[in-house]
Amino acid sequence: MRHMPVVLALLLTGCGSNDNVADSASSDAATVADIAAQGATGLVDTSNLPDFVPVYEGATPIMNMTSQEGDNRGGVFAYSVDAPAADVIAFNRAAFEKAGIEISTEMSAPGGLSLGGQNKDKGLTLFVTITPGENGEPTSVNVSHSRSGAAGKGA
């Protein structure tokens, strides 16, 4: 779980109050550590993901952040999945095609693959980075997405 330190940092940032910072921080850290030790399953709400965001079957959500400014909506979603990176890449290519998103950016390296593109008619932008797991670890996937203009409503 390479992303767990980031998740823990984000969780700890919003924890506690200014009163008894040391006490609340240590008790919050213990709570977060207990949850993290259980694999953090069920902590990430994915109900607000737009329909064009590809999520591989059996994925374990790690983080979901969304933002909205006027009619523009977007976010970042990260998950891990026990599947070969090649299968996850093929799945994402198909998802881009299904959403009518033309791949305009592709970068491959020994550490993974990134795909990015747009569907200008629908105001969709999608960028996906897929990193193969090492030593039996799951494949990691990070997705940045946005829907602009009037098309952003209900994303």
XYZ file of N, CA, C and O in Angstrom:
620
model
N 0.835 -1.177 0.000
C 0.000 0.000 0.000
C 0.885 1.247 0.000
O 1.035 1.913 1.010
N 1.475 1.557 -1.151
C 2.368 2.698 -1.260
C 1.662 4.012 -0.980
O 2.284 4.978 -0.617
N 0.365 4.098 -1.160
C -0.373 5.336 -1.006
C -0.826 5.574 0.433
O -1.331 6.642 0.739
N -0.651 4.619 1.296
C -1.151 4.744 2.659
C -0.550 5.945 3.395
O -1.277 6.636 4.099
N 0.763 6.262 3.251
C 1.271 7.449 3.956
C 0.547 8.721 3.526
O 0.282 9.593 4.341
N 0.218 8.844 2.240
C -0.501 10.017 1.765
C -1.891 10.060 2.378
O -2.344 11.104 2.850
N -2.575 8.921 2.396
C -3.908 8.856 2.971
C -3.857 9.211 4.454
O -4.674 9.988 4.942
N -2.880 8.661 5.157
C -2.753 8.950 6.586
C -2.485 10.430 6.823
O -3.073 11.042 7.713
N -1.609 11.026 6.004
C -1.309 12.447 6.154
C -2.557 13.287 5.931
O -2.827 14.234 6.674
N -3.334 12.937 4.892
C -4.568 13.679 4.625
C -5.563 13.528 5.769
O -6.214 14.495 6.166
N -5.686 12.327 6.288
C -6.611 12.105 7.384
C -6.186 12.850 8.636
O -7.006 13.441 9.332
N -4.887 12.836 8.915
C -4.392 13.487 10.122
C -4.469 15.008 10.023
O -4.617 15.687 11.035
N -4.400 15.552 8.818
C -4.456 16.995 8.640
C -5.739 17.576 9.198
O -5.747 18.623 9.821
N -6.852 16.883 8.999
C -8.132 17.404 9.457
C -8.541 16.931 10.830
O -9.621 17.260 11.297
N -7.727 16.179 11.501
C -8.115 15.599 12.787
C -7.836 16.551 13.936
O -6.888 17.317 13.918
N -8.656 16.459 14.971
C -8.409 17.174 16.218
C -8.738 18.647 16.133
O -9.202 19.158 15.130
N -8.508 19.350 17.223
C -8.709 20.796 17.291
C -7.465 21.402 17.905
O -6.511 20.709 18.226
N -7.469 22.695 18.111
C -6.317 23.356 18.710
C -6.200 23.066 20.197
O -5.161 23.283 20.779
N -7.277 22.620 20.843
C -7.238 22.291 22.259
C -6.564 20.941 22.449
O -6.905 19.976 21.797
N -5.603 20.899 23.344
C -4.904 19.652 23.648
C -4.417 18.967 22.375
O -4.679 17.806 22.126
N -3.692 19.713 21.554
C -3.246 19.202 20.266
C -2.455 17.913 20.429
O -2.693 16.946 19.708
N -1.554 17.869 21.364
C -0.740 16.670 21.530
C -1.602 15.471 21.886
O -1.429 14.389 21.350
N -2.545 15.663 22.819
C -3.402 14.554 23.219
C -4.297 14.098 22.076
O -4.414 12.911 21.804
N -4.959 15.045 21.395
C -5.873 14.640 20.334
C -5.114 14.069 19.151
O -5.569 13.136 18.517
N -3.937 14.616 18.854
C -3.162 14.101 17.725
C -2.742 12.665 17.975
O -2.834 11.822 17.089
N -2.286 12.367 19.193
C -1.844 11.000 19.455
C -3.024 10.044 19.467
O -2.918 8.924 18.982
N -4.184 10.464 20.009
C -5.328 9.560 20.003
C -5.890 9.421 18.593
O -6.304 8.338 18.190
N -5.900 10.514 17.795
C -6.340 10.424 16.408
C -5.393 9.543 15.611
O -5.816 8.750 14.787
N -4.094 9.689 15.844
C -3.113 8.875 15.122
C -3.321 7.403 15.432
O -3.236 6.563 14.544
N -3.607 7.100 16.681
C -3.856 5.705 17.039
C -5.088 5.186 16.323
O -5.108 4.067 15.820
N -6.124 5.999 16.257
C -7.346 5.592 15.570
C -7.079 5.377 14.088
O -7.484 4.371 13.515
N -6.386 6.332 13.457
C -6.067 6.208 12.034
C -5.175 4.997 11.800
O -5.371 4.250 10.850
N -4.200 4.785 12.682
C -3.314 3.625 12.540
C -4.098 2.323 12.642
O -3.850 1.375 11.894
N -5.058 2.270 13.570
C -5.891 1.075 13.704
C -6.685 0.818 12.432
O -6.775 -0.306 11.956
N -7.253 1.894 11.886
C -8.034 1.756 10.656
C -7.126 1.341 9.503
O -7.462 0.451 8.725
N -5.971 1.961 9.391
C -5.041 1.637 8.314
C -4.585 0.185 8.404
O -4.430 -0.492 7.383
N -4.383 -0.300 9.612
C -3.962 -1.690 9.794
C -5.015 -2.665 9.291
O -4.714 -3.789 8.922
N -6.254 -2.207 9.248
C -7.342 -3.050 8.750
C -7.498 -2.922 7.245
O -8.430 -3.457 6.663
N -6.592 -2.193 6.572
C -6.621 -2.073 5.126
C -7.442 -0.899 4.625
O -7.594 -0.709 3.430
N -7.997 -0.073 5.499
C -8.754 1.122 5.144
C -9.935 0.819 4.222
O -10.418 1.680 3.532
N -10.398 -0.399 4.196
C -11.533 -0.766 3.353
C -12.789 -0.094 3.854
O -13.076 -0.085 5.028
N -13.562 0.457 2.931
C -14.836 1.047 3.276
C -14.766 2.485 3.749
O -15.785 3.065 4.078
N -13.580 3.090 3.776
C -13.447 4.461 4.248
C -13.632 5.487 3.146
O -13.844 6.650 3.427
N -13.533 5.101 1.888
C -13.560 6.037 0.778
C -14.919 5.975 0.079
O -15.306 4.937 -0.442
N -15.620 7.099 0.088
C -16.916 7.194 -0.575
C -16.691 7.419 -2.067
O -16.076 8.404 -2.460
N -17.179 6.521 -2.895
C -17.034 6.646 -4.346
C -18.376 6.906 -5.028
O -18.466 6.857 -6.245
N -19.400 7.208 -4.246
C -20.732 7.384 -4.816
C -20.833 8.600 -5.732
O -21.742 8.680 -6.545
N -19.889 9.543 -5.611
C -19.953 10.745 -6.428
C -19.036 10.712 -7.650
O -18.847 11.725 -8.317
N -18.469 9.539 -7.973
C -17.621 9.453 -9.158
C -18.470 9.612 -10.417
O -19.527 8.988 -10.544
N -18.013 10.419 -11.366
C -18.741 10.546 -12.625
C -18.759 9.222 -13.388
O -17.869 8.387 -13.219
N -19.751 9.057 -14.244
C -19.913 7.800 -14.970
C -18.786 7.517 -15.953
O -18.592 6.374 -16.350
N -17.994 8.515 -16.342
C -16.913 8.277 -17.300
C -15.587 7.913 -16.635
O -14.605 7.637 -17.317
N -15.537 7.896 -15.309
C -14.303 7.536 -14.593
C -14.196 6.014 -14.532
O -15.046 5.342 -13.955
N -13.137 5.454 -15.146
C -12.993 4.002 -15.165
C -12.519 3.450 -13.828
O -11.554 3.948 -13.247
N -13.211 2.432 -13.333
C -12.819 1.766 -12.086
C -12.829 0.267 -12.365
O -13.874 -0.317 -12.657
N -11.668 -0.347 -12.276
C -11.517 -1.770 -12.549
C -12.285 -2.592 -11.506
O -12.259 -2.265 -10.314
N -12.947 -3.640 -11.960
C -13.716 -4.492 -11.040
C -12.813 -5.075 -9.955
O -11.709 -5.532 -10.223
N -13.286 -5.022 -8.721
C -12.528 -5.544 -7.587
C -11.564 -4.531 -6.997
O -10.770 -4.867 -6.118
N -11.644 -3.281 -7.444
C -10.732 -2.239 -6.967
C -10.959 -1.918 -5.498
O -12.079 -1.994 -5.003
N -9.885 -1.554 -4.820
C -9.953 -1.065 -3.446
C -9.670 0.430 -3.484
O -8.537 0.842 -3.750
N -10.691 1.262 -3.261
C -10.479 2.714 -3.285
C -9.510 3.153 -2.198
O -9.570 2.668 -1.077
N -8.631 4.088 -2.551
C -7.656 4.619 -1.609
C -7.975 6.069 -1.269
O -7.874 6.490 -0.129
N -8.387 6.843 -2.290
C -8.666 8.257 -2.085
C -9.642 8.736 -3.152
O -9.576 8.303 -4.291
N -10.540 9.635 -2.766
C -11.438 10.285 -3.713
C -11.603 11.731 -3.273
O -12.122 12.001 -2.203
N -11.120 12.641 -4.111
C -11.234 14.067 -3.827
C -11.967 14.714 -4.985
O -11.669 14.427 -6.140
N -12.944 15.553 -4.695
C -13.669 16.248 -5.746
C -13.664 17.742 -5.486
O -13.476 18.196 -4.358
N -13.875 18.500 -6.569
C -13.991 19.945 -6.445
C -15.001 20.440 -7.465
O -15.281 19.771 -8.455
N -15.549 21.608 -7.172
C -16.505 22.207 -8.091
C -16.354 23.719 -8.038
O -16.232 24.305 -6.967
N -16.349 24.318 -9.205
C -16.338 25.763 -9.322
C -17.322 26.118 -10.421
O -17.084 25.822 -11.597
N -18.444 26.666 -10.034
C -19.501 26.944 -11.005
C -19.982 25.643 -11.636
O -20.329 24.703 -10.922
N -19.989 25.616 -12.946
C -20.419 24.413 -13.667
C -19.275 23.444 -13.942
O -19.462 22.444 -14.630
N -18.079 23.735 -13.456
C -16.916 22.868 -13.689
C -16.698 21.976 -12.481
O -16.632 22.458 -11.351
N -16.606 20.680 -12.757
C -16.392 19.712 -11.676
C -15.210 18.836 -12.036
O -14.970 18.541 -13.200
N -14.517 18.372 -11.011
C -13.379 17.498 -11.260
C -12.947 16.812 -9.993
O -13.552 16.979 -8.931
N -11.881 16.053 -10.118
C -11.376 15.374 -8.943
C -10.228 14.448 -9.244
O -9.767 14.318 -10.386
N -9.777 13.810 -8.189
C -8.707 12.826 -8.244
C -9.174 11.604 -7.482
O -9.702 11.716 -6.373
N -9.001 10.458 -8.085
C -9.421 9.191 -7.488
C -8.262 8.214 -7.598
O -7.626 8.120 -8.646
N -7.950 7.524 -6.528
C -6.867 6.539 -6.537
C -7.387 5.226 -5.982
O -8.202 5.209 -5.058
N -6.927 4.139 -6.592
C -7.304 2.816 -6.096
C -6.212 1.813 -6.405
O -5.301 2.080 -7.194
N -6.286 0.671 -5.765
C -5.392 -0.449 -6.059
C -6.264 -1.629 -6.454
O -7.446 -1.698 -6.092
N -5.686 -2.530 -7.218
C -6.445 -3.693 -7.672
C -5.487 -4.874 -7.885
O -4.374 -4.708 -8.364
N -5.935 -6.046 -7.468
C -5.154 -7.268 -7.668
C -5.417 -7.781 -9.076
O -6.211 -8.710 -9.274
N -4.771 -7.144 -10.049
C -4.899 -7.527 -11.453
C -3.602 -7.138 -12.148
O -2.948 -6.157 -11.745
N -3.228 -7.868 -13.177
C -2.016 -7.504 -13.922
C -2.158 -6.105 -14.543
O -3.237 -5.740 -15.035
N -1.089 -5.349 -14.518
C -1.109 -3.995 -15.074
C -1.570 -4.005 -16.530
O -2.306 -3.114 -16.951
N -1.170 -5.001 -17.309
C -1.570 -5.072 -18.717
C -3.089 -5.141 -18.857
O -3.668 -4.510 -19.752
N -3.757 -5.873 -17.970
C -5.225 -5.961 -18.011
C -5.864 -4.628 -17.630
O -6.870 -4.217 -18.219
N -5.292 -3.958 -16.649
C -5.819 -2.666 -16.201
C -5.628 -1.615 -17.308
O -6.506 -0.794 -17.552
N -4.504 -1.676 -17.998
C -4.251 -0.760 -19.117
C -5.273 -0.993 -20.225
O -5.884 -0.036 -20.733
N -5.501 -2.242 -20.594
C -6.481 -2.557 -21.644
C -7.884 -2.087 -21.238
O -8.622 -1.523 -22.062
N -8.247 -2.300 -19.985
C -9.538 -1.859 -19.472
C -9.687 -0.341 -19.610
O -10.723 0.171 -20.031
N -8.633 0.393 -19.239
C -8.691 1.850 -19.312
C -8.749 2.353 -20.747
O -9.477 3.304 -21.040
N -8.034 1.725 -21.652
C -8.122 2.110 -23.071
C -9.566 1.951 -23.560
O -10.094 2.827 -24.256
N -10.203 0.862 -23.191
C -11.595 0.617 -23.588
C -12.527 1.654 -22.955
O -13.478 2.123 -23.597
N -12.251 2.040 -21.701
C -13.081 3.031 -21.013
C -12.960 4.403 -21.684
O -13.957 5.120 -21.811
N -11.754 4.767 -22.098
C -11.565 6.022 -22.826
C -12.417 6.005 -24.094
O -13.129 6.968 -24.393
N -12.329 4.901 -24.838
C -13.081 4.783 -26.087
C -14.591 4.859 -25.832
O -15.319 5.567 -26.533
N -15.067 4.154 -24.823
C -16.498 4.142 -24.494
C -17.012 5.549 -24.172
O -18.128 5.911 -24.541
N -16.188 6.351 -23.487
C -16.578 7.711 -23.121
C -16.352 8.701 -24.264
O -16.653 9.886 -24.118
N -15.830 8.213 -25.374
C -15.557 9.101 -26.498
C -14.377 10.014 -26.252
O -14.269 11.077 -26.862
N -13.494 9.600 -25.361
C -12.320 10.404 -25.025
C -11.150 9.938 -25.898
O -10.725 8.785 -25.820
N -10.681 10.866 -26.730
C -9.561 10.562 -27.613
C -8.262 10.688 -26.830
O -7.985 11.721 -26.201
N -7.458 9.637 -26.841
C -6.177 9.655 -26.128
C -5.222 10.565 -26.892
O -4.912 10.317 -28.059
N -4.791 11.628 -26.234
C -3.872 12.580 -26.854
C -2.504 12.576 -26.181
O -1.552 13.129 -26.704
N -2.425 11.971 -25.015
C -1.173 11.886 -24.272
C -0.971 10.447 -23.831
O -1.874 9.842 -23.263
N 0.194 9.931 -24.124
C 0.537 8.585 -23.659
C 2.005 8.572 -23.295
O 2.849 8.977 -24.097
N 2.279 8.140 -22.089
C 3.658 8.065 -21.629
C 3.872 6.718 -20.958
O 3.114 6.339 -20.061
N 4.864 5.989 -21.440
C 5.170 4.720 -20.790
C 6.605 4.756 -20.283
O 7.473 5.395 -20.865
N 6.792 4.079 -19.182
C 8.096 3.975 -18.542
C 8.120 2.637 -17.816
O 7.068 2.012 -17.634
N 9.297 2.196 -17.406
C 9.343 0.927 -16.674
C 8.426 0.904 -15.454
O 7.928 -0.130 -15.064
N 8.154 2.065 -14.869
C 7.322 2.147 -13.677
C 5.843 2.281 -13.944
O 5.059 2.409 -13.022
N 5.414 2.245 -15.205
C 3.992 2.332 -15.470
C 3.651 3.038 -16.765
O 4.506 3.271 -17.612
N 2.377 3.385 -16.879
C 1.849 4.004 -18.088
C 0.856 5.085 -17.699
O 0.086 4.921 -16.750
N 0.874 6.191 -18.453
C -0.101 7.256 -18.263
C -0.821 7.492 -19.580
O -0.204 7.504 -20.641
N -2.138 7.669 -19.482
C -2.980 7.972 -20.625
C -3.757 9.230 -20.303
O -4.258 9.379 -19.182
N -3.906 10.116 -21.279
C -4.696 11.316 -21.063
C -5.414 11.714 -22.324
O -4.955 11.425 -23.431
N -6.572 12.337 -22.164
C -7.299 12.788 -23.336
C -8.546 13.562 -22.983
O -8.848 13.774 -21.805
N -9.256 13.970 -24.036
C -10.465 14.771 -23.873
C -11.563 14.318 -24.821
O -11.289 13.750 -25.876
N -12.781 14.616 -24.409
C -13.944 14.590 -25.289
C -14.453 16.025 -25.245
O -15.150 16.413 -24.315
N -14.044 16.816 -26.229
C -14.358 18.252 -26.210
C -15.855 18.512 -26.312
O -16.354 19.459 -25.718
N -16.588 17.671 -27.055
C -18.037 17.867 -27.200
C -18.760 17.737 -25.866
O -19.726 18.448 -25.606
N -18.315 16.812 -25.020
C -18.955 16.590 -23.725
C -18.250 17.327 -22.590
O -18.688 17.272 -21.445
N -17.110 17.973 -22.902
C -16.373 18.701 -21.868
C -15.658 17.795 -20.881
O -15.456 18.169 -19.732
N -15.266 16.597 -21.326
C -14.634 15.625 -20.435
C -13.122 15.619 -20.613
O -12.625 15.673 -21.750
N -12.409 15.525 -19.511
C -10.961 15.341 -19.525
C -10.642 14.212 -18.554
O -11.188 14.156 -17.452
N -9.747 13.327 -18.995
C -9.396 12.170 -18.176
C -7.897 11.922 -18.295
O -7.327 11.981 -19.395
N -7.244 11.681 -17.171
C -5.824 11.339 -17.140
C -5.657 10.197 -16.141
O -6.068 10.318 -14.989
N -5.095 9.081 -16.612
C -4.961 7.879 -15.775
C -3.499 7.447 -15.750
O -2.854 7.360 -16.797
N -2.992 7.159 -14.558
C -1.644 6.604 -14.398
C -1.770 5.234 -13.743
O -2.416 5.096 -12.698
N -1.168 4.247 -14.390
C -1.237 2.861 -13.918
C 0.182 2.405 -13.585
O 1.075 2.482 -14.427
N 0.361 1.950 -12.352
C 1.680 1.512 -11.892
C 1.602 0.059 -11.447
O 0.830 -0.260 -10.531
N 2.377 -0.819 -12.104
C 2.351 -2.229 -11.706
C 2.850 -2.406 -10.274
O 3.753 -1.694 -9.834
N 2.256 -3.341 -9.563
C 2.721 -3.663 -8.221
C 4.023 -4.441 -8.297
O 4.306 -5.112 -9.280
N 4.807 -4.343 -7.253
C 6.063 -5.084 -7.181
C 5.976 -6.096 -6.056
O 5.338 -5.859 -5.036
N 6.613 -7.231 -6.253
C 6.697 -8.270 -5.219
C 5.323 -8.666 -4.678
O 5.112 -8.741 -3.470
N 4.365 -8.878 -5.566
C 3.043 -9.321 -5.149
C 2.095 -8.220 -4.724
O 0.962 -8.482 -4.351
N 2.553 -6.953 -4.742
C 1.685 -5.828 -4.398
C 0.683 -5.594 -5.527
O 0.952 -5.901 -6.680
N -0.466 -5.012 -5.219
C -1.467 -4.754 -6.265
C -1.043 -3.634 -7.214
O -0.160 -2.835 -6.893
N -1.682 -3.589 -8.352
C -1.497 -2.510 -9.317
C -2.141 -1.251 -8.748
O -3.235 -1.301 -8.192
N -1.458 -0.115 -8.883
C -1.972 1.175 -8.394
C -2.477 1.989 -9.574
O -1.844 2.024 -10.629
N -3.616 2.648 -9.380
C -4.209 3.466 -10.434
C -4.590 4.819 -9.852
O -5.225 4.893 -8.798
N -4.192 5.882 -10.527
C -4.555 7.249 -10.159
C -5.297 7.868 -11.333
O -4.819 7.809 -12.462
N -6.444 8.458 -11.051
C -7.296 9.022 -12.095
C -7.591 10.488 -11.770
O -8.078 10.794 -10.686
N -7.287 11.375 -12.712
C -7.690 12.781 -12.622
C -8.790 12.972 -13.653
O -8.649 12.559 -14.798
N -9.879 13.622 -13.235
C -11.011 13.770 -14.149
C -11.632 15.142 -14.012
O -11.553 15.774 -12.950
N -12.225 15.615 -15.099
C -12.986 16.866 -15.037
C -14.060 16.873 -16.095
O -13.986 16.184 -17.114
N -15.089 17.632 -15.790
C -16.199 17.864 -16.710
C -16.448 19.359 -16.660
O -16.702 19.906 -15.601
N -16.342 20.015 -17.809
C -16.432 21.471 -17.807
C -17.729 21.978 -18.416
O -18.418 21.264 -19.143
N -18.017 23.236 -18.091
C -19.181 23.905 -18.637
C -20.481 23.315 -18.146
O -20.536 22.670 -17.103
N -21.541 23.546 -18.892
C -22.865 23.057 -18.511
C -22.881 21.537 -18.404
O -23.676 20.974 -17.665
N -21.971 20.857 -19.116
C -21.899 19.395 -19.040
C -21.458 18.941 -17.666
O -21.645 17.795 -17.305
N -20.847 19.832 -16.861
C -20.377 19.481 -15.529
C -21.460 19.239 -14.517
O -21.229 18.693 -13.458
N -22.688 19.644 -14.813
C -23.779 19.429 -13.862
C -24.069 17.952 -13.724
O -24.206 17.250 -14.711
N -24.109 17.480 -12.499
C -24.431 16.079 -12.220
C -23.268 15.140 -12.365
O -23.431 13.951 -12.353
N -22.041 15.665 -12.490
C -20.885 14.787 -12.677
C -20.557 14.024 -11.447
O -20.353 14.387 -10.404
